[in-house]
PDB file of C-alpha atoms in Angstrom:
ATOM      1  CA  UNK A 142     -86.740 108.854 -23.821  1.00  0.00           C
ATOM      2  CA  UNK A 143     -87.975 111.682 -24.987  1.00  0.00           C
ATOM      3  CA  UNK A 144     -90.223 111.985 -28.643  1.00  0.00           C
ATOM      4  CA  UNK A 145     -91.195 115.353 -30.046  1.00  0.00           C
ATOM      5  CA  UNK A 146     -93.807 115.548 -32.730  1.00  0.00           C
ATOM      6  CA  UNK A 147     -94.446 118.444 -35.407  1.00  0.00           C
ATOM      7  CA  UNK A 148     -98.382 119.058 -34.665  1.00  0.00           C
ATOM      8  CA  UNK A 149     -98.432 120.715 -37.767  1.00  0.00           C
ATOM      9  CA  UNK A 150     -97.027 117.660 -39.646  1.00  0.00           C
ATOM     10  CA  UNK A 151     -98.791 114.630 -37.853  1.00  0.00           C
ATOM     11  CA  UNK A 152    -102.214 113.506 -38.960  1.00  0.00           C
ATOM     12  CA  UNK A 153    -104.509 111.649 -36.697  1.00  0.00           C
ATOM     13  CA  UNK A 154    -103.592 108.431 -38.416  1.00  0.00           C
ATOM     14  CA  UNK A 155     -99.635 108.606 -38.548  1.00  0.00           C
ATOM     15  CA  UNK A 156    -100.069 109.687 -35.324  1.00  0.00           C
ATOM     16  CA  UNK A 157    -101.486 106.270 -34.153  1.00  0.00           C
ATOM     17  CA  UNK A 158     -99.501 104.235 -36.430  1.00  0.00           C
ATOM     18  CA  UNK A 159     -96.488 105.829 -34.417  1.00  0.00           C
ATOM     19  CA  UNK A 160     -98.107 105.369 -31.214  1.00  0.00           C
ATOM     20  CA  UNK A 161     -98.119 101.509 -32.095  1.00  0.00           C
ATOM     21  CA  UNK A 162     -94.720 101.209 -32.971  1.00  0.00           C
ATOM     22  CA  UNK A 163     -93.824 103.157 -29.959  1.00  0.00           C
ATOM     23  CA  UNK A 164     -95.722 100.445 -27.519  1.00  0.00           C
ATOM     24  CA  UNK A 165     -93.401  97.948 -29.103  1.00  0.00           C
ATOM     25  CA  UNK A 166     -90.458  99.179 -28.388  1.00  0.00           C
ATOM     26  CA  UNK A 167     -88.586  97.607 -25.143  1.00  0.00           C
ATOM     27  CA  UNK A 168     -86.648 100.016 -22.883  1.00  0.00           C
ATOM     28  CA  UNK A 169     -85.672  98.328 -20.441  1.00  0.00           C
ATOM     29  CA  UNK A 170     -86.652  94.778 -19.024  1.00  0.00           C
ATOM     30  CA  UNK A 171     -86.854  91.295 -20.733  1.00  0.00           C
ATOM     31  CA  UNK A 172     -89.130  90.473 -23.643  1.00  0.00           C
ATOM     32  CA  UNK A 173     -92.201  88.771 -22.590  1.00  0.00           C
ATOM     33  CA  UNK A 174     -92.206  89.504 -19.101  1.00  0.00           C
ATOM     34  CA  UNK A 175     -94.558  92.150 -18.418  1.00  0.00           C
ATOM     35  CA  UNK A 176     -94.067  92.320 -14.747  1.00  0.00           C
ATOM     36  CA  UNK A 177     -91.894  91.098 -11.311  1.00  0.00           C
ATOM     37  CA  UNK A 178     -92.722  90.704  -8.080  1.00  0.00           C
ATOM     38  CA  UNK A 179     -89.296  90.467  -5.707  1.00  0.00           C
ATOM     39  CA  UNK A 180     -89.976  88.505  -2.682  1.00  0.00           C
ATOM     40  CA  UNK A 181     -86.793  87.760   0.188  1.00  0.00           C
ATOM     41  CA  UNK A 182     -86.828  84.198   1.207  1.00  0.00           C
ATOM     42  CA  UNK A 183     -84.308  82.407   3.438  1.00  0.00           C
ATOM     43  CA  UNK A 184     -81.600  81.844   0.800  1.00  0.00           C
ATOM     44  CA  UNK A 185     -82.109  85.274  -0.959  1.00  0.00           C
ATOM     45  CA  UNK A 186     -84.615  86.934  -3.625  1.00  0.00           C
ATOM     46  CA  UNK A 187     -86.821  85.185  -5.224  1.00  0.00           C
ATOM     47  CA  UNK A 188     -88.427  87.003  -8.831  1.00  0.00           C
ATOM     48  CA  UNK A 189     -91.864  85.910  -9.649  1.00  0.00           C
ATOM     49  CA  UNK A 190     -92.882  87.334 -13.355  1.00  0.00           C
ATOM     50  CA  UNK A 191     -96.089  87.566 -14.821  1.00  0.00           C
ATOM     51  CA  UNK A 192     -94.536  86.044 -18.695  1.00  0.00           C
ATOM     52  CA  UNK A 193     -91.871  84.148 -19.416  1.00  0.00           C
ATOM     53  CA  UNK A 194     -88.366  84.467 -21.571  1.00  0.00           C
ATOM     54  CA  UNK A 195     -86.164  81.728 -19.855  1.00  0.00           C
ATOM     55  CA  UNK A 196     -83.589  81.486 -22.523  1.00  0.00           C
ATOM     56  CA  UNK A 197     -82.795  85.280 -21.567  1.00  0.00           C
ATOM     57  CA  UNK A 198     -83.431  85.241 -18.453  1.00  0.00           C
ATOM     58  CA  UNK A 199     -80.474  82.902 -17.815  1.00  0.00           C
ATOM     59  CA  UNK A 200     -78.590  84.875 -19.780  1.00  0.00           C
ATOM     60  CA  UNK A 201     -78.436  87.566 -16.771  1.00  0.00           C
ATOM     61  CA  UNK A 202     -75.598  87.831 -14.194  1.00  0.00           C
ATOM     62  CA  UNK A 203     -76.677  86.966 -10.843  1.00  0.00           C
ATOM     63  CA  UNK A 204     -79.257  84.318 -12.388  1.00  0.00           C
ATOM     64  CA  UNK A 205     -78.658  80.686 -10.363  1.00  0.00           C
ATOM     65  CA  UNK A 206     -79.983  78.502 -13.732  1.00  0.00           C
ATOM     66  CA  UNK A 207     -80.365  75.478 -11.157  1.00  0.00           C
ATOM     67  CA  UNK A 208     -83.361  77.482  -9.223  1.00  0.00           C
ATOM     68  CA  UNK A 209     -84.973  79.372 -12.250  1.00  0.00           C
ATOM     69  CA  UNK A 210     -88.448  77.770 -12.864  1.00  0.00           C
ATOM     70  CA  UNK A 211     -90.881  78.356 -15.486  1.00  0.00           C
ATOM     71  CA  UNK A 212     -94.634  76.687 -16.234  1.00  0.00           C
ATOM     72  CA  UNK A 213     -94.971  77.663 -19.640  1.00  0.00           C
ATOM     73  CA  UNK A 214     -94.138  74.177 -21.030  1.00  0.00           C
ATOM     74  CA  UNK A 215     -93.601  75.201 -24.882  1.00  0.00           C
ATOM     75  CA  UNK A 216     -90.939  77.148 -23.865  1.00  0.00           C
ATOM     76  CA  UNK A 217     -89.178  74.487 -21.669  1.00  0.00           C
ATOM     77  CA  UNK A 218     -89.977  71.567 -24.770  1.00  0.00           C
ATOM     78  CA  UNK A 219     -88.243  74.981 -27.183  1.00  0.00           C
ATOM     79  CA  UNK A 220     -84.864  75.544 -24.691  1.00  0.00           C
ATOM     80  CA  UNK A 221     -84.463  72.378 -22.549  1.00  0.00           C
ATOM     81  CA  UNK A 222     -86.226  69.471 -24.742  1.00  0.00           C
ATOM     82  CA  UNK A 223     -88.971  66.824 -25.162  1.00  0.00           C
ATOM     83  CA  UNK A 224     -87.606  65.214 -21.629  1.00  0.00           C
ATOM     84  CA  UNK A 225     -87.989  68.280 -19.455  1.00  0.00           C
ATOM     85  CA  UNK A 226     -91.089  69.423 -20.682  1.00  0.00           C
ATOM     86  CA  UNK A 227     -92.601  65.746 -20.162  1.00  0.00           C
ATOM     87  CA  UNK A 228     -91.072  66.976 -16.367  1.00  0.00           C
ATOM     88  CA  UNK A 229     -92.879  69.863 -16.414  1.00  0.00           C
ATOM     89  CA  UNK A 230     -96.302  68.563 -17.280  1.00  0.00           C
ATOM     90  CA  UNK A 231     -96.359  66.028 -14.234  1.00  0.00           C
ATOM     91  CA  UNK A 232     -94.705  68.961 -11.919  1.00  0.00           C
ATOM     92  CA  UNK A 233     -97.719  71.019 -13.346  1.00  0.00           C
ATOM     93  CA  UNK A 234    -100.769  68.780 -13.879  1.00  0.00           C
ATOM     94  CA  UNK A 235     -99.786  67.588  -9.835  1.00  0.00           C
ATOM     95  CA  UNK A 236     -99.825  70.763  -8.883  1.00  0.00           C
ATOM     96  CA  UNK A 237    -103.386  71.976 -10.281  1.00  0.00           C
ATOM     97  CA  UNK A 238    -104.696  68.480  -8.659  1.00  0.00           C
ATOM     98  CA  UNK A 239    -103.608  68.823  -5.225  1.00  0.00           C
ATOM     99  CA  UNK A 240    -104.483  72.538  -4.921  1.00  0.00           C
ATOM    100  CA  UNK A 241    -108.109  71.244  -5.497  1.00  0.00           C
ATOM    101  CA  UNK A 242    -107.760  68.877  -2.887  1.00  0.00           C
ATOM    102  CA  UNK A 243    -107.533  65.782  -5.062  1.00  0.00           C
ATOM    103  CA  UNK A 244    -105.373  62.712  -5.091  1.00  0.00           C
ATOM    104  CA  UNK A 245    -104.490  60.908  -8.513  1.00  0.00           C
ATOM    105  CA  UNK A 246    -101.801  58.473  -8.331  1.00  0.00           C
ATOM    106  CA  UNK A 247     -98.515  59.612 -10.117  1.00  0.00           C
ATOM    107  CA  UNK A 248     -98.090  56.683 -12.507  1.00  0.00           C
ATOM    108  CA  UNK A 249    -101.680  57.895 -14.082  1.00  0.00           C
ATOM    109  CA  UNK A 250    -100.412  61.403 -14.262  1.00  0.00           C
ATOM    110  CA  UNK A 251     -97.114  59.857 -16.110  1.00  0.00           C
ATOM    111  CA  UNK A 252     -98.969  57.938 -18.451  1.00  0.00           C
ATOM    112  CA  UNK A 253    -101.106  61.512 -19.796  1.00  0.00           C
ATOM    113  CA  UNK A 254     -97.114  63.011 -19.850  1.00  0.00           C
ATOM    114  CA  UNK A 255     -96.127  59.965 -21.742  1.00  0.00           C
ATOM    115  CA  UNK A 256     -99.024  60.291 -23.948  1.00  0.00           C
ATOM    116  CA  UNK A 257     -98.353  64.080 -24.552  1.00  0.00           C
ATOM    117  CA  UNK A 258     -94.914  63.357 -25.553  1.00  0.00           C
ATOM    118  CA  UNK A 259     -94.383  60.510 -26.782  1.00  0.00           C
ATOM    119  CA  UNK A 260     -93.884  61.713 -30.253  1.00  0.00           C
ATOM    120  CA  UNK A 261     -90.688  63.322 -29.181  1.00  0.00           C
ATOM    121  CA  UNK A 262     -93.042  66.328 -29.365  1.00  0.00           C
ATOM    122  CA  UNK A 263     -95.826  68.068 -27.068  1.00  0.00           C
ATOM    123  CA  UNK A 264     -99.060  66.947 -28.100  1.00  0.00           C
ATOM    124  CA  UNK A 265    -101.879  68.766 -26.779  1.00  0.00           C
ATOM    125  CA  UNK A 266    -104.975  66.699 -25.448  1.00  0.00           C
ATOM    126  CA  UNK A 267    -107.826  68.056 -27.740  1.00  0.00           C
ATOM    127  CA  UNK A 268    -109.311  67.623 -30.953  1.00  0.00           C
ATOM    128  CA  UNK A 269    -106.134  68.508 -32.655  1.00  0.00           C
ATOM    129  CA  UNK A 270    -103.909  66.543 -30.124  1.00  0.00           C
ATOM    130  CA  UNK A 271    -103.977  63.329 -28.779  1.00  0.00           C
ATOM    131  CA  UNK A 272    -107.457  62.709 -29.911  1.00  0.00           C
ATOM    132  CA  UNK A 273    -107.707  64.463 -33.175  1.00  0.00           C
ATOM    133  CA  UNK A 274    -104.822  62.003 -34.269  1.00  0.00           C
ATOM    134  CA  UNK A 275    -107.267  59.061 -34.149  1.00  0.00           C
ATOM    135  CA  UNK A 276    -107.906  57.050 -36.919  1.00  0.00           C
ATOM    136  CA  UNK A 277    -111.569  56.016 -35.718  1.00  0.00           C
ATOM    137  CA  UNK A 278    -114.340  57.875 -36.935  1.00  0.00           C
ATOM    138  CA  UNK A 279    -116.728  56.801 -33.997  1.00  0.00           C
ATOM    139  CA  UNK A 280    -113.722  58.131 -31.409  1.00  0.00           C
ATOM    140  CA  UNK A 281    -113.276  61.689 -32.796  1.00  0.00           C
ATOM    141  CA  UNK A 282    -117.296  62.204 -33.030  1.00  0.00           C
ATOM    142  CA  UNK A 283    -117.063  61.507 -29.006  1.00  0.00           C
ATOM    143  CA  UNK A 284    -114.721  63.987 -28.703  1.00  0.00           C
ATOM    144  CA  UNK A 285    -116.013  67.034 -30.528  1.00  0.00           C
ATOM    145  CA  UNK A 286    -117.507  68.472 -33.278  1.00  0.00           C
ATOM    146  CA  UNK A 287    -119.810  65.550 -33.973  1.00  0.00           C
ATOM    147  CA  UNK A 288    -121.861  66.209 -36.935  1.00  0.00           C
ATOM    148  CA  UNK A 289    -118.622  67.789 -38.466  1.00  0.00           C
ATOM    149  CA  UNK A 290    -116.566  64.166 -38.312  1.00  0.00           C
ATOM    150  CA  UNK A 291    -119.820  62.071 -38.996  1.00  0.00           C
ATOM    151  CA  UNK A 292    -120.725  64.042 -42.179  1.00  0.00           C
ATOM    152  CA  UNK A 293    -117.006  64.458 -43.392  1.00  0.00           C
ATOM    153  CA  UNK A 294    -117.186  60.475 -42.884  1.00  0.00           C
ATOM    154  CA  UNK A 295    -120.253  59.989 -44.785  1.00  0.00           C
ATOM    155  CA  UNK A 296    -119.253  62.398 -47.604  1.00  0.00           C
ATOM    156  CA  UNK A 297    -115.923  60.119 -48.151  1.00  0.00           C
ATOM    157  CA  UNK A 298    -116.816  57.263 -47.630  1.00  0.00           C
ATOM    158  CA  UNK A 299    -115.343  56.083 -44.346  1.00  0.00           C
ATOM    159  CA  UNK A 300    -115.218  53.260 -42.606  1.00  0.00           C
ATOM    160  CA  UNK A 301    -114.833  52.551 -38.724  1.00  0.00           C
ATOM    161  CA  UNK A 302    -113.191  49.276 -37.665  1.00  0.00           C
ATOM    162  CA  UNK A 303    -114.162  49.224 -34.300  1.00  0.00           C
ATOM    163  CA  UNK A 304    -110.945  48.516 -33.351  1.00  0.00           C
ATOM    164  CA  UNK A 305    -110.634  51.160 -29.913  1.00  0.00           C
ATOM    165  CA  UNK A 306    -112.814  51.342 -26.669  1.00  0.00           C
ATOM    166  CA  UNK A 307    -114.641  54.342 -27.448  1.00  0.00           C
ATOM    167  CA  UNK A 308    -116.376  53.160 -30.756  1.00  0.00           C
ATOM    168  CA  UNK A 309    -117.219  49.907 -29.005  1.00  0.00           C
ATOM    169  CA  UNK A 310    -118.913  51.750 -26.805  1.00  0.00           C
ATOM    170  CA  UNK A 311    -120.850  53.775 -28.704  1.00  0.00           C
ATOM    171  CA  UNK A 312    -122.209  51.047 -30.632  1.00  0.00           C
ATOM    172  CA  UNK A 313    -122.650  48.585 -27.500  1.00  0.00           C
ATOM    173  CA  UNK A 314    -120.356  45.940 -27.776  1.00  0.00           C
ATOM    174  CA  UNK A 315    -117.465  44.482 -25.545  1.00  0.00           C
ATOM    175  CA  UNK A 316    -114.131  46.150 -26.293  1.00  0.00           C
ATOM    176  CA  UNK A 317    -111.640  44.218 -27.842  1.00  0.00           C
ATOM    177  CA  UNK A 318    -108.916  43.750 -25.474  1.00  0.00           C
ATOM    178  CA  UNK A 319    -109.246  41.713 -21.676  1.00  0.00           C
ATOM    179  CA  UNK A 320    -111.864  39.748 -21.336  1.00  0.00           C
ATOM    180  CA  UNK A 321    -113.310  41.388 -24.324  1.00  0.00           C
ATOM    181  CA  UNK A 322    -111.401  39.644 -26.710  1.00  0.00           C
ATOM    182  CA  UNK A 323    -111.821  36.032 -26.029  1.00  0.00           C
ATOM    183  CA  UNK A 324    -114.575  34.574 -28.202  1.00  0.00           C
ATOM    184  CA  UNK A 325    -115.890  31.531 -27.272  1.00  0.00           C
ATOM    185  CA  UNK A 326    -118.015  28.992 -29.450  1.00  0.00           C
ATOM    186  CA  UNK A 327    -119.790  26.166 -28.622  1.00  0.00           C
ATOM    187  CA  UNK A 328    -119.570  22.928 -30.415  1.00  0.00           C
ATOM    188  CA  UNK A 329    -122.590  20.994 -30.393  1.00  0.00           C
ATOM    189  CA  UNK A 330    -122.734  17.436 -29.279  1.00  0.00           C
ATOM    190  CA  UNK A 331    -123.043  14.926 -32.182  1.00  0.00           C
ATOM    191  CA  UNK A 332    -125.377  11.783 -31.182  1.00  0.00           C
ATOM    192  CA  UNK A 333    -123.773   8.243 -30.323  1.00  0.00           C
ATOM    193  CA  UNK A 334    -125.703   5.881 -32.358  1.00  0.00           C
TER     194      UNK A 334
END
């Protein structure tokens, strides 16, 4: 590719706004991947990427779609569905554990995919996932942004039920579930005359 310019006709400013447009424009390559490594293993070449474009990547002779991996988990949720991206999660959060040396039984790492997904969509876990979508006022001040939740509360009105673990906590009572939940009362003995 070859561009010629007119100095004579260019200003400084069309000039860049050209140069922009120009960086956007894909030669050759697959969008989003910005680079590949090509490593030989025992059954062939491998292609690490730094990016990700699965949808056209498998759209490439030579491709084996059984073997082609990606970690970007929007992406697999967007081409593959709510099922393989609640995959993906345990393949990934797994991963990140045991490469710092720490064991975490599967079935907990199941339940956070479960949690993540269970909307039929991915759920992220901050304040505007999983716990941003509390109802409790108490639980999404323990989270983040505090004063912002306790004076949004006060302005409106709010009230907290106490109804979750976290709020219980906070205000030093047993949590209502287990053991928790069992009241017991005594009735007092009445006098035999």
């Amino acid at each position: 590719l070859r561009i010629v310019l007119d100095p004579g006709n260019v200003s400084l400013m069309k000039l860049r706004k050209f140069l922009n447009r120009v960086k956007n424009i894909k030669l050759k390559g697959v969008k989003n991947i910005d680079r590949a490594l090509i490593r030989k293993e025992e059954d062939g070449y491998v292609i690490y990427t730094e990016g990700s474009n699965i949808t056209e990547v498998l759209k490439i002779k030579g491709v084996d779609g059984k073997k082609t991996v990606t970690n970007d988990i929007r992406e697999i949720y967007n081409v593959l569905g709510i099922e393989a991206a609640r995959n993906a999660i345990i393949k990934e959060i797994t991963n990140v554990l045991e490469e710092q040396g720490l064991e975490v039984d599967q079935r907990h790492i199941m339940l956070l995919a479960d949690q993540m997904t269970k909307n039929g969509e991915l759920s992220s876990i901050g304040r505007h996932g999983l716990s941003g979508g509390k109802s409790s006022i108490l639980a999404k001040a323990a989270f983040e942004v505090t004063t912002t939740h306790l004076f949004d509360a006060g302005k409106s009105g709010a009230e907290d039920y106490l109804g979750g673990v976290t709020e219980n906590v906070i205000v030093g009572q047993p949590i209502p579930m287990g053991t928790g939940i069992v009241k017991l009362v005594m009735k007092p003995f009445e006098k035999e005359e």
